[in-house]
Amino acid sequence: MATMIEFSRTGDVSSPRSLRLRYLGLAFFWACSMLTFRSAILLTGNADTPEFNTLVVVVSFLANMTTLFSISALVERTPENLAKFSPWLFCSAIIAGIALIHLAGARFEGGGLVAALVAGSALAGVGYGYFWGSWADVLGRMHPSRTVLYAPGAFFLTTVLFLGISLAASLAAVPPVLLMAPLPVISLLCLTRCRADDACEPEPQAEGRRYLTALTSLVPLIIATLVFSCLFGFMWETAVLSVDSATDAHGFPLVLNLVAALGLFIFVIASRRHINLSWTYQLLIPISIVLFAVVPFFWTVHPVILNAIMSAIYGVFDVIIWYMVAATAYDFAVSGFVVGGLVRALSILARLIGIGIGYLVMLVPEVASGAIVGVCIAAVYLLVMLLWFLWHSAKHPSFEVPEDDDDGGACPLLDRPRHRLRLREPRQQTDRERERHRWHFLSRRRRNRLGKCRSCHGKCHGRRCRRRKGALSRRYPR
């Protein structure tokens, strides 16, 4: 027989006072990448056009995706390969890439301009891919109760840096490349400090079956990522081409992203206990359905506002991707670079498809209205199907592990080592906490087989009922 196991994402959230600010260093490279993709402050002279901005985005995304796939393949085979890459080389690639993009409009023309933009975008994309996977690997080594605060906090700091640098570049007439160049350096210093913080012996190579099981548990997230990324890319490109400016199309959306990031961070801190961030993105689907239902009526009048709403939705969803990727890597004791790299690469691929659809739709203004109506109908259909799929997956989980034998043998996943690094925990788990943790990993069907609770009629789920906890301890001794 086999037992369905649903990994718990609930638990006590770490206190903000116990967090280390260096783990927010991913916000600096995140802000640098958003300034490269979602604004035109780096483009000058002849290069400051929506077409060249789209070229920079497409080439950077392709280089980013290629880097993630390549390094993930090497790390999956031999985890020690990640340490062989020099992080300063990728940091230098980002700085050289954004500098080349900034100088291309003023120094080159014609074919030289296109070549300079392509080269700079490729260099920056390679660096961003390495940093994304490296930070996913770092977050995958810590308990999810800490990641649930670091991910929203980093997103909030990212939006603050984006708006601050954009305002400084426009008001103080400071070259944006001088403001952006320190960002990857600061992120790298934080990344190096985080890696050295809890350094330990390199873990043995994870079995391929473990990676497959980890990715299988993320199938609902991957499907949601493909849908949301494609729709976000479509709204992104149509807004840029509608207002003929990447900066104008993404200026107000980033303000709304700041509000959404602040609200999400406050929500996580205020929840404190029993938070389930991994399923929060289900709340975003009805909002997206309403959004694409009204897009055909307002896209010619308010394209920036529609893009702002979609950008805020995708910003919150991006935080959920960070959290779920890191939590899955921690649960299955696999490399966060591999799991996060694959999910991120698929997200980039879907976003490129959405950008391509948006570009083709806006290429012919005569048929743009009818094409957008068709795309919105398809988007509503996909979102409804996605909502049904998530509901069906939650009701009928498909992840199976072998059930315990009658002699009390332990399930291998229940007794796997939880800490991959020497985390500086204030104390060890008590017997009661360990018992509660074990109870959360049991399916509801198995809980019901342990007997009904007379005091709360079987609705306690093992949180306060000593009778059912005692039955669990006798049947599954520690």
Short mmCIF file of C-alpha atoms in Angstrom, two decimals:
data_model
loop_
_atom_site.label_atom_id
_atom_site.label_comp_id
_atom_site.label_asym_id
_atom_site.label_seq_id
_atom_site.Cartn_x
_atom_site.Cartn_y
_atom_site.Cartn_z
CA MET A 1 0.00 0.00 0.00
CA ALA A 2 1.00 3.63 -0.35
CA THR A 3 0.18 6.64 1.72
CA MET A 4 -0.40 10.12 0.40
CA ILE A 5 1.81 12.61 2.14
CA GLU A 6 1.34 16.35 1.86
CA PHE A 7 4.33 18.33 3.09
CA SER A 8 3.42 20.92 5.69
CA ARG A 9 4.24 24.56 5.07
CA THR A 10 2.71 25.64 8.35
CA GLY A 11 4.56 26.46 11.49
CA ASP A 12 5.93 29.26 13.59
CA VAL A 13 7.42 32.11 11.59
CA SER A 14 10.84 33.22 12.78
CA SER A 15 10.97 36.48 14.66
CA PRO A 16 12.22 39.42 12.55
CA ARG A 17 14.82 40.09 15.27
CA SER A 18 16.45 36.70 14.64
CA LEU A 19 16.91 37.33 10.92
CA ARG A 20 20.22 38.26 9.32
CA LEU A 21 20.20 41.21 6.94
CA ARG A 22 22.83 39.66 4.68
CA TYR A 23 20.23 37.17 3.43
CA LEU A 24 18.40 40.15 1.90
CA GLY A 25 21.38 40.60 -0.44
CA LEU A 26 19.47 38.93 -3.26
CA ALA A 27 17.40 42.14 -3.45
CA PHE A 28 20.40 44.04 -4.85
CA PHE A 29 20.94 41.80 -7.87
CA TRP A 30 17.15 41.49 -8.27
CA ALA A 31 16.84 45.29 -8.45
CA CYS A 32 19.71 45.45 -10.95
CA SER A 33 17.99 42.91 -13.21
CA MET A 34 14.65 44.74 -12.99
CA LEU A 35 16.35 48.03 -13.89
CA THR A 36 17.82 46.31 -16.93
CA PHE A 37 14.58 44.72 -18.09
CA ARG A 38 11.75 46.97 -16.89
CA SER A 39 13.17 50.40 -17.62
CA ALA A 40 15.04 52.23 -20.35
CA ILE A 41 17.44 54.20 -18.14
CA LEU A 42 20.40 52.28 -19.61
CA LEU A 43 19.39 53.02 -23.20
CA THR A 44 20.63 56.31 -24.62
CA GLY A 45 20.59 58.03 -28.00
CA ASN A 46 19.50 55.88 -30.91
CA ALA A 47 19.08 52.84 -28.66
CA ASP A 48 16.26 54.42 -26.61
CA THR A 49 13.36 52.79 -28.48
CA PRO A 50 10.83 50.11 -27.48
CA GLU A 51 12.19 47.79 -30.17
CA PHE A 52 15.75 47.88 -28.82
CA ASN A 53 14.40 47.52 -25.28
CA THR A 54 12.59 44.35 -26.37
CA LEU A 55 15.83 43.12 -27.98
CA VAL A 56 17.71 43.63 -24.69
CA VAL A 57 15.03 41.73 -22.77
CA VAL A 58 14.87 38.80 -25.19
CA VAL A 59 18.65 38.32 -25.46
CA SER A 60 19.14 38.66 -21.69
CA PHE A 61 16.39 36.15 -20.98
CA LEU A 62 17.83 33.65 -23.46
CA ALA A 63 21.30 33.95 -21.88
CA ASN A 64 19.76 33.72 -18.41
CA MET A 65 17.82 30.57 -19.29
CA THR A 66 20.83 28.94 -20.97
CA THR A 67 23.02 29.61 -17.92
CA LEU A 68 20.47 28.12 -15.55
CA PHE A 69 20.03 24.97 -17.62
CA SER A 70 23.79 24.47 -18.11
CA ILE A 71 24.90 24.96 -14.51
CA SER A 72 21.92 22.98 -13.17
CA ALA A 73 22.97 20.00 -15.31
CA LEU A 74 26.52 20.16 -13.93
CA VAL A 75 25.42 20.60 -10.30
CA GLU A 76 22.88 17.77 -10.51
CA ARG A 77 25.64 15.36 -11.51
CA THR A 78 28.28 16.64 -9.10
CA PRO A 79 27.28 19.19 -6.42
CA GLU A 80 30.92 20.25 -5.99
CA ASN A 81 30.87 21.78 -9.49
CA LEU A 82 29.05 24.85 -8.20
CA ALA A 83 32.05 25.82 -6.07
CA LYS A 84 34.31 25.67 -9.13
CA PHE A 85 32.64 28.71 -10.72
CA SER A 86 34.14 32.05 -9.73
CA PRO A 87 31.28 34.33 -8.58
CA TRP A 88 33.38 37.42 -9.29
CA LEU A 89 33.52 36.42 -12.94
CA PHE A 90 29.72 36.53 -13.19
CA CYS A 91 29.61 39.78 -11.21
CA SER A 92 32.07 41.30 -13.68
CA ALA A 93 29.92 40.04 -16.55
CA ILE A 94 26.90 41.93 -15.17
CA ILE A 95 28.85 45.17 -14.75
CA ALA A 96 30.42 44.87 -18.20
CA GLY A 97 27.05 44.04 -19.72
CA ILE A 98 25.14 47.01 -18.30
CA ALA A 99 28.05 49.34 -19.16
CA LEU A 100 28.06 48.12 -22.76
CA ILE A 101 24.29 48.57 -23.02
CA HIS A 102 24.59 52.11 -21.65
CA LEU A 103 27.40 53.09 -24.04
CA ALA A 104 25.95 51.42 -27.13
CA GLY A 105 23.55 54.25 -28.01
CA ALA A 106 26.19 56.95 -27.78
CA ARG A 107 29.15 55.15 -29.37
CA PHE A 108 27.68 52.90 -32.07
CA GLU A 109 25.25 53.09 -34.97
CA GLY A 110 23.59 50.62 -37.30
CA GLY A 111 24.95 47.10 -37.10
CA GLY A 112 27.48 48.06 -34.44
CA LEU A 113 24.66 49.30 -32.20
CA VAL A 114 22.77 46.02 -32.51
CA ALA A 115 25.94 43.98 -31.89
CA ALA A 116 26.82 46.03 -28.79
CA LEU A 117 23.31 45.66 -27.35
CA VAL A 118 23.30 41.91 -28.00
CA ALA A 119 26.74 41.44 -26.43
CA GLY A 120 25.88 43.53 -23.38
CA SER A 121 22.52 41.83 -22.90
CA ALA A 122 24.12 38.37 -23.16
CA LEU A 123 26.79 39.21 -20.57
CA ALA A 124 24.24 40.63 -18.15
CA GLY A 125 21.90 37.66 -18.68
CA VAL A 126 24.64 35.13 -17.90
CA GLY A 127 25.45 36.93 -14.65
CA TYR A 128 21.81 37.22 -13.61
CA GLY A 129 21.27 33.50 -14.22
CA TYR A 130 24.16 32.53 -11.97
CA PHE A 131 23.05 34.88 -9.20
CA TRP A 132 19.46 33.66 -9.36
CA GLY A 133 20.46 30.02 -8.98
CA SER A 134 23.07 30.76 -6.30
CA TRP A 135 20.60 32.65 -4.12
CA ALA A 136 18.05 29.85 -4.59
CA ASP A 137 20.70 27.42 -3.37
CA VAL A 138 21.41 29.57 -0.30
CA LEU A 139 17.73 29.94 0.61
CA GLY A 140 17.23 26.21 0.05
CA ARG A 141 19.61 25.51 2.93
CA MET A 142 17.51 27.22 5.60
CA HIS A 143 14.25 26.36 7.30
CA PRO A 144 11.09 27.54 5.47
CA SER A 145 10.05 29.51 8.56
CA ARG A 146 12.94 31.84 7.77
CA THR A 147 12.52 31.85 4.00
CA VAL A 148 8.92 32.97 4.41
CA LEU A 149 10.26 36.27 5.78
CA TYR A 150 13.34 36.66 3.60
CA ALA A 151 11.47 36.35 0.27
CA PRO A 152 8.86 39.11 0.88
CA GLY A 153 11.48 41.28 2.58
CA ALA A 154 13.81 41.00 -0.40
CA PHE A 155 10.97 41.82 -2.79
CA PHE A 156 10.11 44.94 -0.79
CA LEU A 157 13.75 46.07 -0.74
CA THR A 158 13.98 45.40 -4.49
CA THR A 159 11.09 47.73 -5.28
CA VAL A 160 12.55 50.42 -3.00
CA LEU A 161 15.93 50.21 -4.77
CA PHE A 162 14.29 50.26 -8.21
CA LEU A 163 12.25 53.39 -7.49
CA GLY A 164 15.13 55.11 -5.67
CA ILE A 165 17.65 54.57 -8.45
CA SER A 166 15.13 55.54 -11.14
CA LEU A 167 14.34 58.82 -9.37
CA ALA A 168 18.03 59.55 -8.71
CA ALA A 169 18.92 58.96 -12.36
CA SER A 170 16.16 61.27 -13.61
CA LEU A 171 16.38 64.08 -11.02
CA ALA A 172 20.08 64.25 -10.16
CA ALA A 173 21.33 63.59 -13.71
CA VAL A 174 23.61 60.83 -12.40
CA PRO A 175 24.62 58.19 -14.99
CA PRO A 176 22.48 55.16 -14.15
CA VAL A 177 25.34 52.74 -14.75
CA LEU A 178 27.21 54.30 -11.81
CA LEU A 179 24.19 53.70 -9.58
CA MET A 180 23.63 50.15 -10.80
CA ALA A 181 27.24 48.91 -10.79
CA PRO A 182 27.49 48.58 -6.97
CA LEU A 183 24.32 46.45 -6.78
CA PRO A 184 25.78 43.13 -8.02
CA VAL A 185 28.91 43.73 -5.94
CA ILE A 186 26.87 44.17 -2.75
CA SER A 187 24.79 41.11 -3.63
CA LEU A 188 27.94 39.05 -4.18
CA LEU A 189 29.44 40.13 -0.85
CA CYS A 190 26.23 39.11 0.91
CA LEU A 191 26.16 35.82 -1.02
CA THR A 192 29.75 35.00 -0.04
CA ARG A 193 29.02 35.81 3.61
CA CYS A 194 25.89 33.64 3.58
CA ARG A 195 27.78 30.71 2.12
CA ALA A 196 30.48 31.00 4.76
CA ASP A 197 27.98 31.53 7.55
CA ASP A 198 26.85 27.92 7.82
CA ALA A 199 29.60 26.17 5.89
CA CYS A 200 29.91 22.45 6.38
CA GLU A 201 31.12 19.36 4.59
CA PRO A 202 29.79 19.12 1.02
CA GLU A 203 26.81 16.82 0.96
CA PRO A 204 26.90 13.64 -1.13
CA GLN A 205 25.37 13.58 -4.55
CA ALA A 206 21.59 13.40 -4.41
CA GLU A 207 19.93 10.57 -6.29
CA GLY A 208 18.22 11.45 -9.54
CA ARG A 209 15.01 9.98 -8.14
CA ARG A 210 15.08 12.53 -5.33
CA TYR A 211 15.30 15.41 -7.79
CA LEU A 212 12.46 13.89 -9.80
CA THR A 213 10.33 13.58 -6.67
CA ALA A 214 11.07 17.18 -5.71
CA LEU A 215 10.10 18.46 -9.16
CA THR A 216 6.99 16.27 -9.14
CA SER A 217 5.85 17.94 -5.94
CA LEU A 218 6.21 21.30 -7.74
CA VAL A 219 4.06 20.37 -10.75
CA PRO A 220 1.14 22.64 -9.69
CA LEU A 221 3.57 25.52 -9.19
CA ILE A 222 5.27 24.89 -12.55
CA ILE A 223 1.94 24.90 -14.39
CA ALA A 224 0.91 28.11 -12.62
CA THR A 225 4.31 29.60 -13.45
CA LEU A 226 3.90 28.87 -17.15
CA VAL A 227 0.45 30.47 -17.25
CA PHE A 228 1.25 33.56 -15.17
CA SER A 229 4.60 34.19 -16.87
CA CYS A 230 3.11 34.00 -20.35
CA LEU A 231 0.27 36.38 -19.43
CA PHE A 232 2.67 38.77 -17.70
CA GLY A 233 4.94 38.84 -20.75
CA PHE A 234 1.95 39.58 -22.97
CA MET A 235 0.75 42.48 -20.79
CA TRP A 236 4.33 43.73 -20.47
CA GLU A 237 4.93 43.96 -24.21
CA THR A 238 1.53 45.38 -25.14
CA ALA A 239 1.90 48.13 -22.53
CA VAL A 240 5.39 49.08 -23.72
CA LEU A 241 4.33 49.27 -27.36
CA SER A 242 1.09 51.09 -26.52
CA VAL A 243 2.81 54.00 -24.73
CA ASP A 244 6.01 53.70 -26.81
CA SER A 245 8.23 53.76 -23.70
CA ALA A 246 9.45 51.04 -21.35
CA THR A 247 10.04 53.53 -18.52
CA ASP A 248 6.49 54.94 -18.73
CA ALA A 249 5.00 51.46 -19.00
CA HIS A 250 6.76 50.17 -15.88
CA GLY A 251 7.00 53.30 -13.71
CA PHE A 252 3.57 53.19 -12.11
CA PRO A 253 3.50 49.37 -11.96
CA LEU A 254 6.61 49.40 -9.78
CA VAL A 255 4.88 51.78 -7.36
CA LEU A 256 2.01 49.32 -7.12
CA ASN A 257 4.58 46.54 -6.69
CA LEU A 258 5.99 48.46 -3.73
CA VAL A 259 2.55 48.58 -2.12
CA ALA A 260 1.96 44.88 -2.81
CA ALA A 261 5.40 43.95 -1.40
CA LEU A 262 4.79 45.97 1.75
CA GLY A 263 1.36 44.41 2.21
CA LEU A 264 2.72 40.88 1.74
CA PHE A 265 5.57 41.49 4.18
CA ILE A 266 3.18 42.86 6.83
CA PHE A 267 0.85 39.92 6.25
CA VAL A 268 3.66 37.41 6.80
CA ILE A 269 4.84 39.12 9.99
CA ALA A 270 1.31 39.53 11.36
CA SER A 271 0.39 35.89 10.69
CA ARG A 272 3.22 34.53 12.84
CA ARG A 273 1.68 31.04 13.14
CA HIS A 274 0.07 28.53 10.76
CA ILE A 275 0.93 30.51 7.61
CA ASN A 276 0.66 28.63 4.32
CA LEU A 277 2.35 30.86 1.75
CA SER A 278 2.74 28.04 -0.76
CA TRP A 279 -0.98 28.12 -1.63
CA THR A 280 -1.38 31.89 -1.56
CA TYR A 281 -1.12 32.09 -5.33
CA GLN A 282 -4.55 30.46 -5.59
CA LEU A 283 -5.96 33.80 -4.44
CA LEU A 284 -4.24 35.51 -7.39
CA ILE A 285 -6.07 33.44 -10.00
CA PRO A 286 -9.58 34.95 -9.48
CA ILE A 287 -8.05 38.44 -9.57
CA SER A 288 -6.32 37.60 -12.86
CA ILE A 289 -9.56 36.21 -14.31
CA VAL A 290 -11.35 39.50 -13.56
CA LEU A 291 -8.40 41.45 -14.98
CA PHE A 292 -8.36 39.70 -18.34
CA ALA A 293 -12.15 39.82 -18.51
CA VAL A 294 -12.02 43.65 -18.55
CA VAL A 295 -8.82 44.09 -20.60
CA PRO A 296 -10.65 44.27 -23.99
CA PHE A 297 -12.69 47.25 -22.73
CA PHE A 298 -9.84 49.35 -21.30
CA TRP A 299 -6.59 48.38 -23.01
CA THR A 300 -6.69 51.33 -25.44
CA VAL A 301 -7.42 53.85 -22.65
CA HIS A 302 -5.54 52.57 -19.60
CA PRO A 303 -2.84 50.10 -20.72
CA VAL A 304 -0.42 51.21 -17.98
CA ILE A 305 -2.98 50.65 -15.21
CA LEU A 306 -3.79 47.18 -16.53
CA ASN A 307 -0.08 46.40 -16.72
CA ALA A 308 0.35 47.71 -13.16
CA ILE A 309 -2.28 45.31 -11.82
CA MET A 310 -0.74 42.37 -13.68
CA SER A 311 2.74 43.41 -12.55
CA ALA A 312 1.65 43.48 -8.90
CA ILE A 313 0.06 40.04 -9.26
CA TYR A 314 3.20 38.61 -10.84
CA GLY A 315 5.43 40.30 -8.27
CA VAL A 316 3.62 38.51 -5.44
CA PHE A 317 3.71 35.29 -7.45
CA ASP A 318 7.47 35.70 -7.94
CA VAL A 319 7.90 35.80 -4.16
CA ILE A 320 5.90 32.58 -3.89
CA ILE A 321 8.21 30.98 -6.47
CA TRP A 322 11.25 31.92 -4.36
CA TYR A 323 9.64 30.51 -1.24
CA MET A 324 8.36 27.24 -2.69
CA VAL A 325 11.59 26.50 -4.56
CA ALA A 326 13.67 27.04 -1.41
CA ALA A 327 11.26 25.08 0.79
CA THR A 328 11.21 22.14 -1.63
CA ALA A 329 15.00 22.07 -1.81
CA TYR A 330 15.11 22.02 1.98
CA ASP A 331 12.45 19.29 2.31
CA PHE A 332 14.09 16.90 -0.14
CA ALA A 333 17.72 17.80 0.71
CA VAL A 334 18.55 18.66 -2.90
CA SER A 335 20.35 21.58 -4.48
CA GLY A 336 18.27 24.75 -4.68
CA PHE A 337 20.24 25.71 -7.77
CA VAL A 338 18.91 22.71 -9.70
CA VAL A 339 15.28 22.95 -8.58
CA GLY A 340 15.16 26.74 -8.70
CA GLY A 341 17.09 26.91 -11.95
CA LEU A 342 14.68 24.62 -13.78
CA VAL A 343 11.58 26.43 -12.49
CA ARG A 344 13.08 29.84 -13.30
CA ALA A 345 14.15 28.76 -16.78
CA LEU A 346 10.65 27.52 -17.57
CA SER A 347 9.27 30.81 -16.26
CA ILE A 348 11.58 32.76 -18.58
CA LEU A 349 10.60 30.58 -21.54
CA ALA A 350 6.89 31.21 -20.92
CA ARG A 351 7.51 34.94 -20.51
CA LEU A 352 9.34 35.05 -23.84
CA ILE A 353 6.37 33.36 -25.48
CA GLY A 354 4.06 35.99 -23.98
CA ILE A 355 6.34 38.81 -25.15
CA GLY A 356 6.36 37.35 -28.64
CA ILE A 357 2.57 37.12 -28.72
CA GLY A 358 2.25 40.71 -27.50
CA TYR A 359 4.73 41.96 -30.09
CA LEU A 360 2.94 40.19 -32.94
CA VAL A 361 -0.45 41.50 -31.77
CA MET A 362 0.75 45.11 -31.65
CA LEU A 363 2.67 44.78 -34.92
CA VAL A 364 -0.52 45.16 -36.97
CA PRO A 365 -2.74 47.87 -35.40
CA GLU A 366 -5.67 47.02 -37.69
CA VAL A 367 -6.19 43.58 -36.16
CA ALA A 368 -4.90 44.38 -32.68
CA SER A 369 -8.37 44.78 -31.13
CA GLY A 370 -9.66 41.43 -32.33
CA ALA A 371 -6.39 39.69 -31.45
CA ILE A 372 -6.40 41.06 -27.91
CA VAL A 373 -10.00 39.90 -27.42
CA GLY A 374 -8.99 36.41 -28.54
CA VAL A 375 -5.94 36.37 -26.27
CA CYS A 376 -8.03 37.51 -23.28
CA ILE A 377 -10.61 34.77 -23.89
CA ALA A 378 -7.82 32.19 -24.03
CA ALA A 379 -6.28 33.67 -20.86
CA VAL A 380 -9.56 33.42 -18.93
CA TYR A 381 -9.96 29.83 -20.09
CA LEU A 382 -6.41 28.92 -19.01
CA LEU A 383 -6.85 30.57 -15.62
CA VAL A 384 -10.13 28.77 -14.98
CA MET A 385 -8.54 25.45 -15.95
CA LEU A 386 -5.55 26.24 -13.71
CA LEU A 387 -7.86 26.96 -10.78
CA TRP A 388 -9.66 23.68 -11.34
CA PHE A 389 -6.36 21.80 -11.63
CA LEU A 390 -5.08 23.24 -8.34
CA TRP A 391 -8.35 22.41 -6.60
CA HIS A 392 -8.29 18.87 -7.98
CA SER A 393 -4.61 18.40 -7.02
CA ALA A 394 -5.30 19.55 -3.48
CA LYS A 395 -8.28 17.22 -3.18
CA HIS A 396 -6.51 14.23 -4.74
CA PRO A 397 -2.76 14.51 -4.05
CA SER A 398 -0.63 12.41 -6.38
CA PHE A 399 2.61 12.28 -4.40
CA GLU A 400 3.08 8.82 -2.91
CA VAL A 401 5.66 7.22 -0.66
CA PRO A 402 5.79 3.68 0.70
CA GLU A 403 3.69 3.14 3.80
CA ASP A 404 5.19 1.96 7.07
CA ASP A 405 5.19 -1.74 7.81
CA ASP A 406 3.11 -3.13 10.65
CA ASP A 407 6.22 -3.75 12.74
CA GLY A 408 6.67 -0.02 13.21
CA GLY A 409 9.37 0.52 10.60
CA ALA A 410 10.05 4.18 9.95
CA CYS A 411 9.18 5.82 6.68
CA PRO A 412 12.42 6.99 5.01
CA LEU A 413 11.04 10.43 4.19
CA LEU A 414 9.77 10.96 7.74
CA ASP A 415 13.13 10.19 9.29
CA ARG A 416 15.37 11.90 6.73
CA PRO A 417 17.80 14.51 8.08
CA ARG A 418 16.10 17.89 8.14
CA HIS A 419 19.13 20.14 8.54
CA ARG A 420 21.65 20.14 5.72
CA LEU A 421 23.81 22.76 7.43
CA ARG A 422 24.75 23.57 10.99
CA LEU A 423 22.00 26.09 11.54
CA ARG A 424 22.40 28.13 14.68
CA GLU A 425 19.17 27.11 16.36
CA PRO A 426 18.65 28.38 19.92
CA ARG A 427 17.66 24.93 21.19
CA GLN A 428 16.82 21.40 20.09
CA GLN A 429 13.29 20.23 19.40
CA THR A 430 11.36 18.91 22.37
CA ASP A 431 9.56 15.58 22.27
CA ARG A 432 6.22 17.34 21.94
CA GLU A 433 7.42 19.47 19.03
CA ARG A 434 8.95 16.45 17.34
CA GLU A 435 5.70 14.54 17.73
CA ARG A 436 3.72 17.44 16.30
CA HIS A 437 6.12 17.69 13.36
CA ARG A 438 5.71 13.98 12.65
CA TRP A 439 1.92 14.30 12.86
CA HIS A 440 1.84 17.01 10.17
CA PHE A 441 3.46 14.63 7.67
CA LEU A 442 0.65 12.11 7.93
CA SER A 443 -2.24 12.22 5.52
CA ARG A 444 -5.76 12.87 6.73
CA ARG A 445 -6.73 9.31 5.76
CA ARG A 446 -4.11 7.82 8.06
CA ARG A 447 -5.06 10.21 10.85
CA ASN A 448 -8.65 9.01 10.68
CA ARG A 449 -7.50 5.39 10.95
CA LEU A 450 -5.89 6.20 14.28
CA GLY A 451 -9.31 6.73 15.86
CA LYS A 452 -11.79 9.54 16.36
CA CYS A 453 -11.35 12.07 19.12
CA ARG A 454 -14.23 12.11 21.60
CA SER A 455 -13.61 15.65 22.75
CA CYS A 456 -13.49 17.40 19.37
CA HIS A 457 -15.07 14.71 17.09
CA GLY A 458 -12.01 14.12 14.94
CA LYS A 459 -11.46 17.76 13.94
CA CYS A 460 -8.38 18.51 16.02
CA HIS A 461 -5.87 17.07 13.47
CA GLY A 462 -3.51 16.20 16.30
CA ARG A 463 -2.85 19.74 17.51
CA ARG A 464 -4.41 19.52 20.96
CA CYS A 465 -5.71 15.99 21.34
CA ARG A 466 -3.49 13.87 23.58
CA ARG A 467 -5.54 10.72 22.91
CA ARG A 468 -4.72 10.66 19.20
CA LYS A 469 -1.12 11.70 19.79
CA GLY A 470 -0.77 8.78 22.20
CA ALA A 471 -2.14 6.39 19.61
CA LEU A 472 0.31 7.77 17.09
CA SER A 473 3.23 7.31 19.46
CA ARG A 474 2.30 3.71 20.19
CA ARG A 475 1.93 2.77 16.55
CA TYR A 476 4.90 4.77 15.22
CA PRO A 477 7.46 4.86 18.06
CA ARG A 478 10.38 7.23 17.78
#
